[in-house]
Amino acid sequence: MKKILLLLTINLLFSCNSTAQKKETNETIIFPISKTEAEWKKELTSEQYYVMRQEGTERAFSSPLNKEYRKGTFQCAACNTPLFKSEHKFDSGTGWPSFDREIKGNVAFSTDYNLGYARTEEHCATCGGHLGHVFGDGPRATTGKRHCINGVALKFVPED
């Protein structure tokens, strides 16, 4: 009986398939703009490369775009794709530019488990650059979503 229990325990340990280390990557998605890592390194600042190509996170409250409230459009810093409109920006108090919605079709979504639980990750749908994450704690009066975006991944283009 002990041998059967031992075999069952060993089988259980080796057959468990945890999703904590798994990630849906953008490697399976083909983006319209595709460049080598060397090309991206040439075009982006070191901080932009870290955030957009290595899926890093900038320090909270470090981006001047966090407090940018003029009318205009927030574009991808790597390829100029319009991603967010200023009218959908709000102060979340988190230290990162936050929006309650994206420009439909210009942002791609995937799931990451880097912290041991599922988070919805956002990427530019044109070049695949990592932008940030979307959470369900945004303004209830609108979408209820908070697109928490790294300012270094954005470029602000004022209206007019």
XYZ file of N, CA, C and O in Angstrom:
640
model
N 0.820 -1.199 0.000
C 0.000 0.000 0.000
C 0.864 1.264 0.000
O 0.555 2.242 -0.666
N 1.964 1.226 0.787
C 2.856 2.367 0.848
C 3.501 2.627 -0.509
O 3.707 3.770 -0.905
N 3.819 1.548 -1.233
C 4.434 1.703 -2.559
C 3.467 2.370 -3.531
O 3.858 3.210 -4.329
N 2.211 2.026 -3.449
C 1.198 2.617 -4.323
C 1.048 4.102 -4.013
O 1.011 4.940 -4.918
N 0.980 4.444 -2.734
C 0.893 5.852 -2.333
C 2.118 6.632 -2.785
O 2.011 7.768 -3.265
N 3.287 6.030 -2.647
C 4.515 6.686 -3.076
C 4.505 6.910 -4.584
O 4.843 7.998 -5.066
N 4.118 5.910 -5.334
C 4.043 6.045 -6.791
C 3.027 7.101 -7.211
O 3.269 7.901 -8.130
N 1.883 7.123 -6.553
C 0.870 8.133 -6.864
C 1.375 9.543 -6.547
O 1.151 10.486 -7.294
N 2.065 9.687 -5.431
C 2.612 10.991 -5.048
C 3.658 11.453 -6.044
O 3.654 12.607 -6.489
N 4.561 10.577 -6.429
C 5.591 10.921 -7.418
C 4.952 11.279 -8.746
O 5.320 12.268 -9.384
N 3.978 10.503 -9.165
C 3.276 10.781 -10.422
C 2.595 12.141 -10.376
O 2.642 12.915 -11.337
N 1.965 12.443 -9.264
C 1.278 13.720 -9.099
C 2.267 14.882 -9.176
O 2.017 15.887 -9.836
N 3.396 14.747 -8.507
C 4.407 15.808 -8.505
C 4.948 16.093 -9.900
O 5.165 17.242 -10.289
N 5.191 15.038 -10.679
C 5.777 15.222 -12.000
C 4.756 15.523 -13.092
O 5.106 15.984 -14.161
N 3.491 15.285 -12.804
C 2.481 15.548 -13.831
C 1.792 16.889 -13.668
O 1.047 17.306 -14.540
N 2.034 17.572 -12.552
C 1.423 18.887 -12.361
C 2.018 19.855 -13.357
O 3.219 19.895 -13.556
N 1.151 20.633 -13.957
C 1.595 21.594 -14.966
C 1.152 22.974 -14.530
O 0.041 23.382 -14.792
N 2.019 23.690 -13.850
C 1.691 25.002 -13.308
C 1.744 26.068 -14.390
O 2.599 26.045 -15.259
N 0.812 27.035 -14.325
C 0.831 28.149 -15.265
C 1.577 29.343 -14.697
O 1.694 30.357 -15.355
N 2.102 29.220 -13.490
C 2.763 30.362 -12.864
C 3.992 30.822 -13.642
O 4.363 31.976 -13.595
N 4.624 29.935 -14.374
C 5.810 30.300 -15.125
C 5.525 30.475 -16.614
O 6.405 30.814 -17.373
N 4.309 30.233 -17.019
C 3.976 30.318 -18.436
C 3.603 31.731 -18.833
O 3.164 32.525 -18.032
N 3.750 32.011 -20.110
C 3.392 33.318 -20.610
C 2.977 33.192 -22.065
O 3.629 32.508 -22.833
N 1.892 33.844 -22.400
C 1.536 33.954 -23.804
C 2.445 35.030 -24.368
O 2.373 36.177 -23.977
N 3.320 34.658 -25.253
C 4.288 35.631 -25.755
C 3.845 36.203 -27.080
O 3.000 35.659 -27.775
N 4.475 37.314 -27.431
C 4.210 37.937 -28.716
C 4.990 37.276 -29.831
O 4.890 37.677 -30.977
N 5.793 36.261 -29.500
C 6.579 35.598 -30.522
C 5.680 34.893 -31.528
O 6.089 34.660 -32.652
N 4.449 34.552 -31.157
C 3.546 33.879 -32.070
C 2.720 34.878 -32.885
O 2.084 34.498 -33.837
N 2.759 36.148 -32.483
C 2.025 37.176 -33.196
C 2.964 37.840 -34.203
O 4.095 38.172 -33.871
N 2.499 38.021 -35.405
C 3.296 38.719 -36.414
C 2.811 40.152 -36.478
O 1.641 40.415 -36.759
N 3.713 41.081 -36.179
C 3.382 42.500 -36.186
C 3.812 43.110 -37.511
O 4.819 42.698 -38.096
N 3.062 44.108 -38.013
C 3.400 44.742 -39.292
C 4.819 45.314 -39.347
O 5.466 45.271 -40.381
N 5.301 45.847 -38.221
C 6.681 46.338 -38.161
C 7.493 45.339 -37.368
O 7.210 45.069 -36.205
N 8.503 44.772 -38.017
C 9.352 43.779 -37.380
C 10.803 44.170 -37.623
O 11.209 44.391 -38.757
N 11.575 44.268 -36.545
C 12.985 44.642 -36.647
C 13.811 43.714 -35.779
O 13.297 43.078 -34.869
N 15.100 43.673 -36.049
C 15.999 42.889 -35.217
C 16.208 43.626 -33.898
O 15.972 44.831 -33.803
N 16.689 42.898 -32.914
C 16.977 43.529 -31.627
C 18.043 44.606 -31.786
O 17.991 45.645 -31.137
N 19.004 44.377 -32.671
C 20.055 45.380 -32.922
C 19.445 46.661 -33.500
O 19.846 47.773 -33.123
N 18.480 46.518 -34.394
C 17.820 47.696 -34.972
C 17.035 48.454 -33.896
O 17.081 49.684 -33.848
N 16.309 47.712 -33.042
C 15.556 48.365 -31.968
C 16.508 49.089 -31.021
O 16.233 50.199 -30.579
N 17.642 48.474 -30.696
C 18.608 49.100 -29.792
C 19.151 50.404 -30.360
O 19.432 51.338 -29.618
N 19.296 50.455 -31.672
C 19.779 51.680 -32.331
C 18.740 52.793 -32.272
O 19.076 53.958 -32.122
N 17.475 52.438 -32.409
C 16.393 53.415 -32.525
C 15.818 53.887 -31.196
O 15.292 54.991 -31.116
N 15.892 53.068 -30.171
C 15.270 53.385 -28.893
C 16.335 53.790 -27.870
O 17.481 53.351 -27.948
N 15.926 54.602 -26.885
C 16.827 54.881 -25.772
C 16.969 53.594 -24.962
O 16.180 52.647 -25.121
N 17.936 53.552 -24.067
C 18.128 52.336 -23.263
C 16.896 52.048 -22.405
O 16.504 50.891 -22.236
N 16.259 53.095 -21.868
C 15.060 52.885 -21.057
C 13.887 52.414 -21.918
O 13.136 51.521 -21.530
N 13.731 53.005 -23.099
C 12.677 52.559 -24.010
C 12.898 51.103 -24.409
O 11.954 50.319 -24.442
N 14.123 50.749 -24.701
C 14.424 49.368 -25.088
C 14.083 48.413 -23.931
O 13.456 47.376 -24.147
N 14.467 48.788 -22.723
C 14.189 47.959 -21.550
C 12.685 47.734 -21.381
O 12.229 46.612 -21.148
N 11.905 48.797 -21.497
C 10.460 48.687 -21.307
C 9.783 48.034 -22.503
O 9.023 47.075 -22.362
N 10.063 48.526 -23.689
C 9.296 48.114 -24.873
C 9.727 46.772 -25.472
O 8.902 46.061 -26.035
N 10.999 46.433 -25.361
C 11.474 45.192 -25.974
C 11.748 44.100 -24.945
O 11.713 42.920 -25.271
N 12.041 44.499 -23.692
C 12.323 43.506 -22.664
C 11.208 43.430 -21.616
O 11.358 42.773 -20.596
N 10.118 44.144 -21.869
C 8.920 44.122 -21.022
C 9.211 44.554 -19.585
O 8.659 44.015 -18.630
N 10.060 45.572 -19.457
C 10.371 46.129 -18.147
C 9.321 47.136 -17.720
O 8.329 47.372 -18.418
N 9.551 47.748 -16.573
C 8.648 48.766 -16.044
C 9.480 49.951 -15.577
O 10.479 49.769 -14.872
N 9.062 51.145 -15.991
C 9.760 52.341 -15.531
C 9.370 52.633 -14.085
O 8.346 52.145 -13.605
N 10.175 53.431 -13.402
C 9.863 53.819 -12.028
C 8.575 54.639 -11.992
O 8.335 55.467 -12.860
N 7.769 54.413 -11.002
C 6.538 55.186 -10.824
C 6.880 56.662 -10.639
O 7.903 56.991 -10.045
N 6.045 57.525 -11.150
C 6.158 58.985 -11.052
C 7.385 59.544 -11.773
O 7.758 60.687 -11.540
N 8.019 58.763 -12.651
C 9.213 59.240 -13.346
C 8.905 59.847 -14.712
O 9.748 60.539 -15.276
N 7.723 59.622 -15.240
C 7.391 60.111 -16.579
C 6.672 61.455 -16.542
O 5.671 61.607 -15.844
N 7.160 62.409 -17.337
C 6.437 63.680 -17.435
C 5.042 63.505 -18.048
O 4.168 64.340 -17.838
N 4.823 62.415 -18.771
C 3.516 62.180 -19.388
C 2.460 61.778 -18.357
O 1.270 61.799 -18.655
N 2.886 61.432 -17.163
C 1.931 61.088 -16.110
C 0.989 62.255 -15.828
O -0.183 62.056 -15.542
N 1.498 63.475 -15.919
C 0.684 64.671 -15.638
C 0.375 65.472 -16.907
O 0.047 66.643 -16.834
N 0.447 64.837 -18.057
C 0.140 65.514 -19.330
C -1.358 65.430 -19.586
O -1.899 64.342 -19.771
N -2.034 66.598 -19.578
C -3.488 66.619 -19.762
C -3.945 67.524 -20.896
O -5.128 67.815 -21.003
N -3.017 67.959 -21.743
C -3.445 68.745 -22.904
C -4.189 67.834 -23.872
O -4.049 66.612 -23.838
N -4.980 68.443 -24.765
C -5.677 67.661 -25.783
C -4.663 67.160 -26.798
O -3.775 67.902 -27.221
N -4.826 65.898 -27.140
C -3.931 65.301 -28.122
C -4.015 63.786 -28.092
O -4.954 63.209 -27.544
N -2.996 63.171 -28.681
C -2.955 61.721 -28.821
C -1.627 61.195 -28.283
O -0.577 61.790 -28.514
N -1.699 60.082 -27.586
C -0.507 59.397 -27.104
C -0.186 58.286 -28.096
O -1.001 57.401 -28.332
N 1.003 58.368 -28.685
C 1.412 57.429 -29.719
C 2.497 56.499 -29.198
O 3.160 56.780 -28.202
N 2.706 55.409 -29.917
C 3.786 54.480 -29.612
C 5.112 55.202 -29.841
O 5.329 55.799 -30.900
N 5.997 55.151 -28.871
C 7.297 55.814 -28.980
C 8.193 55.152 -30.028
O 9.124 55.773 -30.522
N 7.905 53.912 -30.381
C 8.745 53.188 -31.332
C 8.287 53.333 -32.781
O 9.104 53.361 -33.691
N 6.962 53.454 -33.007
C 6.485 53.440 -34.395
C 5.413 54.484 -34.707
O 4.909 54.531 -35.816
N 5.076 55.323 -33.728
C 4.110 56.420 -33.906
C 2.659 55.989 -34.111
O 1.830 56.800 -34.529
N 2.316 54.774 -33.809
C 0.919 54.339 -33.895
C 0.110 55.032 -32.799
O 0.500 54.997 -31.633
N -1.021 55.667 -33.136
C -1.879 56.281 -32.108
C -2.466 55.193 -31.202
O -3.081 54.245 -31.689
N -2.271 55.340 -29.893
C -2.691 54.304 -28.948
C -3.805 54.744 -28.007
O -4.724 53.978 -27.731
N -3.703 55.989 -27.505
C -4.654 56.491 -26.517
C -4.965 57.958 -26.801
O -4.097 58.706 -27.218
N -6.212 58.355 -26.533
C -6.622 59.756 -26.685
C -6.586 60.437 -25.318
O -6.904 59.819 -24.293
N -6.222 61.713 -25.320
C -6.122 62.455 -24.056
C -7.455 62.523 -23.320
O -7.478 62.569 -22.090
N -8.550 62.491 -24.030
C -9.863 62.568 -23.378
C -10.161 61.332 -22.527
O -11.072 61.344 -21.703
N -9.386 60.258 -22.710
C -9.592 59.031 -21.946
C -8.539 58.838 -20.862
O -8.486 57.788 -20.229
N -7.723 59.859 -20.636
C -6.671 59.807 -19.623
C -7.242 60.269 -18.277
O -8.075 61.152 -18.235
N -6.777 59.665 -17.201
C -7.204 60.079 -15.870
C -6.052 59.883 -14.891
O -5.113 59.129 -15.166
N -6.112 60.563 -13.768
C -5.080 60.449 -12.746
C -5.445 59.299 -11.813
O -6.340 59.411 -10.987
N -4.736 58.204 -11.956
C -5.025 57.020 -11.143
C -4.300 57.057 -9.800
O -4.590 56.244 -8.927
N -3.337 57.960 -9.673
C -2.560 58.035 -8.444
C -1.483 56.978 -8.339
O -0.804 56.871 -7.316
N -1.297 56.187 -9.391
C -0.328 55.089 -9.359
C 1.071 55.519 -9.762
O 2.033 54.805 -9.495
N 1.186 56.664 -10.454
C 2.491 57.119 -10.909
C 2.793 56.796 -12.351
O 3.874 57.095 -12.853
N 1.846 56.192 -13.050
C 1.997 55.902 -14.473
C 0.823 56.515 -15.217
O -0.300 56.579 -14.694
N 1.038 56.942 -16.459
C -0.087 57.427 -17.263
C -1.173 56.347 -17.334
O -0.873 55.178 -17.577
N -2.407 56.763 -17.095
C -3.516 55.809 -17.071
C -4.651 56.284 -17.964
O -4.962 57.466 -18.007
N -5.270 55.329 -18.633
C -6.357 55.602 -19.576
C -7.471 54.607 -19.307
O -7.227 53.480 -18.883
N -8.727 55.023 -19.589
C -9.833 54.088 -19.370
C -10.165 53.273 -20.612
O -10.973 52.364 -20.556
N -9.517 53.589 -21.718
C -9.700 52.794 -22.947
C -8.584 53.102 -23.925
O -7.946 54.135 -23.857
N -8.392 52.173 -24.842
C -7.392 52.319 -25.900
C -8.072 52.702 -27.204
O -9.297 52.674 -27.289
N -7.281 53.064 -28.197
C -7.821 53.254 -29.544
C -7.962 51.851 -30.134
O -6.968 51.137 -30.318
N -9.187 51.444 -30.359
C -9.487 50.079 -30.798
C -8.659 49.675 -32.023
O -8.522 50.441 -32.972
N -8.115 48.476 -31.946
C -7.342 47.914 -33.047
C -5.863 48.278 -33.022
O -5.072 47.669 -33.733
N -5.483 49.257 -32.186
C -4.085 49.689 -32.168
C -3.291 49.127 -30.997
O -2.091 49.333 -30.900
N -3.981 48.427 -30.102
C -3.332 47.814 -28.945
C -3.642 46.323 -28.966
O -4.784 45.919 -29.164
N -2.581 45.525 -28.793
C -2.723 44.066 -28.728
C -2.622 43.635 -27.264
O -1.961 44.291 -26.463
N -3.270 42.549 -26.930
C -3.314 42.068 -25.547
C -2.804 40.635 -25.461
O -3.022 39.835 -26.371
N -2.128 40.331 -24.367
C -1.697 38.970 -24.073
C -1.786 38.796 -22.562
O -2.140 39.728 -21.842
N -1.478 37.607 -22.080
C -1.528 37.339 -20.652
C -0.142 36.986 -20.165
O 0.552 36.198 -20.789
N 0.271 37.603 -19.058
C 1.540 37.197 -18.455
C 1.304 36.725 -17.030
O 0.333 37.090 -16.386
N 2.193 35.839 -16.585
C 2.136 35.264 -15.246
C 3.437 35.555 -14.499
O 3.812 34.818 -13.597
N 4.132 36.622 -14.865
C 5.444 36.919 -14.292
C 5.421 37.076 -12.779
O 6.418 36.828 -12.116
N 4.306 37.504 -12.221
C 4.212 37.686 -10.774
C 3.491 36.520 -10.090
O 3.157 36.593 -8.913
N 3.244 35.449 -10.853
C 2.592 34.277 -10.288
C 1.083 34.273 -10.437
O 0.424 33.355 -9.976
N 0.535 35.320 -11.049
C -0.903 35.357 -11.321
C -1.109 36.019 -12.681
O -0.223 36.674 -13.206
N -2.278 35.826 -13.244
C -2.550 36.325 -14.597
C -2.744 37.836 -14.603
O -3.460 38.376 -13.761
N -2.066 38.502 -15.534
C -2.270 39.937 -15.775
C -2.415 40.120 -17.276
O -1.777 39.420 -18.063
N -3.247 41.078 -17.668
C -3.413 41.375 -19.085
C -2.357 42.404 -19.477
O -2.337 43.514 -18.966
N -1.495 41.993 -20.380
C -0.395 42.820 -20.845
C -0.797 43.504 -22.145
O -1.531 42.934 -22.941
N -0.301 44.727 -22.338
C -0.628 45.491 -23.543
C 0.620 45.733 -24.380
O 1.685 46.021 -23.843
N 0.422 45.641 -25.696
C 1.492 45.876 -26.662
C 0.960 46.734 -27.795
O -0.230 46.702 -28.098
N 1.843 47.462 -28.433
C 1.468 48.168 -29.657
C 1.142 47.111 -30.698
O 1.922 46.182 -30.921
N -0.008 47.226 -31.339
C -0.431 46.233 -32.333
C 0.358 46.356 -33.636
O 0.285 45.465 -34.471
N 1.121 47.426 -33.799
C 1.895 47.615 -35.024
C 3.313 47.065 -34.901
O 3.782 46.361 -35.785
N 3.992 47.377 -33.781
C 5.393 46.951 -33.651
C 5.619 45.945 -32.529
O 6.719 45.417 -32.389
N 4.609 45.691 -31.710
C 4.741 44.728 -30.623
C 5.394 45.271 -29.371
O 5.615 44.528 -28.420
N 5.688 46.568 -29.334
C 6.324 47.151 -28.165
C 5.459 47.015 -26.918
O 4.262 47.279 -26.952
N 6.085 46.601 -25.817
C 5.390 46.457 -24.539
C 5.000 47.844 -24.028
O 5.820 48.757 -24.010
N 3.745 47.997 -23.629
C 3.238 49.273 -23.136
C 3.003 49.255 -21.635
O 3.342 50.192 -20.929
N 2.390 48.212 -21.129
C 2.027 48.126 -19.714
C 1.004 47.034 -19.514
O 1.025 46.028 -20.212
N 0.065 47.274 -18.597
C -0.969 46.288 -18.271
C -2.315 46.974 -18.114
O -2.383 48.169 -17.846
N -3.378 46.198 -18.244
C -4.724 46.720 -18.028
C -5.331 46.006 -16.823
O -5.174 44.792 -16.663
N -5.963 46.797 -15.958
C -6.555 46.285 -14.725
C -8.021 46.686 -14.652
O -8.464 47.611 -15.337
N -8.775 46.050 -13.805
C -10.206 46.305 -13.670
C -10.557 47.280 -12.569
O -11.662 47.223 -12.037
N -9.637 48.180 -12.219
C -9.911 49.120 -11.137
C -9.948 50.571 -11.620
O -9.638 51.487 -10.880
N -10.387 50.757 -12.850
C -10.488 52.102 -13.411
C -11.803 52.772 -13.062
O -12.585 52.256 -12.253
N -12.067 53.921 -13.661
C -13.295 54.679 -13.356
C -14.557 53.881 -13.677
O -14.779 53.463 -14.809
N -15.384 53.678 -12.682
C -16.636 52.913 -12.853
C -17.632 53.655 -13.750
O -18.468 53.043 -14.392
N -17.531 54.976 -13.802
C -18.467 55.766 -14.609
C -18.226 55.578 -16.108
O -19.092 55.901 -16.914
N -17.061 55.065 -16.472
C -16.783 54.858 -17.908
C -16.641 53.365 -18.176
O -17.623 52.656 -18.225
N -15.422 52.873 -18.305
C -15.212 51.470 -18.668
C -14.879 50.570 -17.487
O -14.948 49.353 -17.611
N -14.461 51.172 -16.366
C -14.018 50.375 -15.232
C -12.615 49.829 -15.405
O -12.118 49.097 -14.561
N -11.960 50.192 -16.506
C -10.613 49.688 -16.782
C -9.567 50.763 -16.541
O -9.823 51.948 -16.701
N -8.375 50.296 -16.151
C -7.225 51.189 -16.012
C -6.096 50.615 -16.835
O -5.508 49.598 -16.495
N -5.829 51.277 -17.953
C -4.682 50.919 -18.783
C -3.489 51.640 -18.163
O -3.351 52.857 -18.299
N -2.656 50.902 -17.467
C -1.507 51.445 -16.744
C -0.294 51.343 -17.681
O 0.231 50.253 -17.910
N 0.128 52.483 -18.212
C 1.080 52.497 -19.316
C 2.399 53.153 -18.906
O 2.407 54.200 -18.256
N 3.501 52.572 -19.321
C 4.810 53.169 -19.114
C 4.926 54.402 -19.991
O 4.783 54.318 -21.215
N 5.192 55.555 -19.377
C 5.300 56.801 -20.133
C 6.400 56.769 -21.170
O 6.286 57.376 -22.236
N 7.477 56.050 -20.897
C 8.601 55.979 -21.827
C 8.198 55.264 -23.129
O 8.843 55.433 -24.157
N 7.117 54.498 -23.094
C 6.632 53.793 -24.292
C 5.732 54.677 -25.141
O 5.289 54.269 -26.209
N 5.467 55.897 -24.656
C 4.547 56.803 -25.334
C 5.239 58.061 -25.841
O 6.258 58.482 -25.299
N 4.617 58.648 -26.836
C 5.005 59.970 -27.331
C 3.714 60.771 -27.415
O 2.728 60.300 -27.985
N 3.687 61.965 -26.820
C 2.485 62.771 -26.842
C 2.526 63.732 -28.026
O 3.513 64.428 -28.237
N 1.440 63.749 -28.791
C 1.296 64.666 -29.926
C 0.101 65.562 -29.619
O -1.044 65.115 -29.634
N 0.379 66.861 -29.304
C -0.723 67.768 -28.976
C -1.632 68.000 -30.177
O -1.202 67.911 -31.322
N -2.900 68.277 -29.876
C -3.876 68.595 -30.941
C -3.446 69.900 -31.598
O -3.024 70.834 -30.922
N -3.588 70.000 -32.897
C -3.176 71.151 -33.716
C -1.704 71.151 -33.835
O -0.891 71.854 -33.751
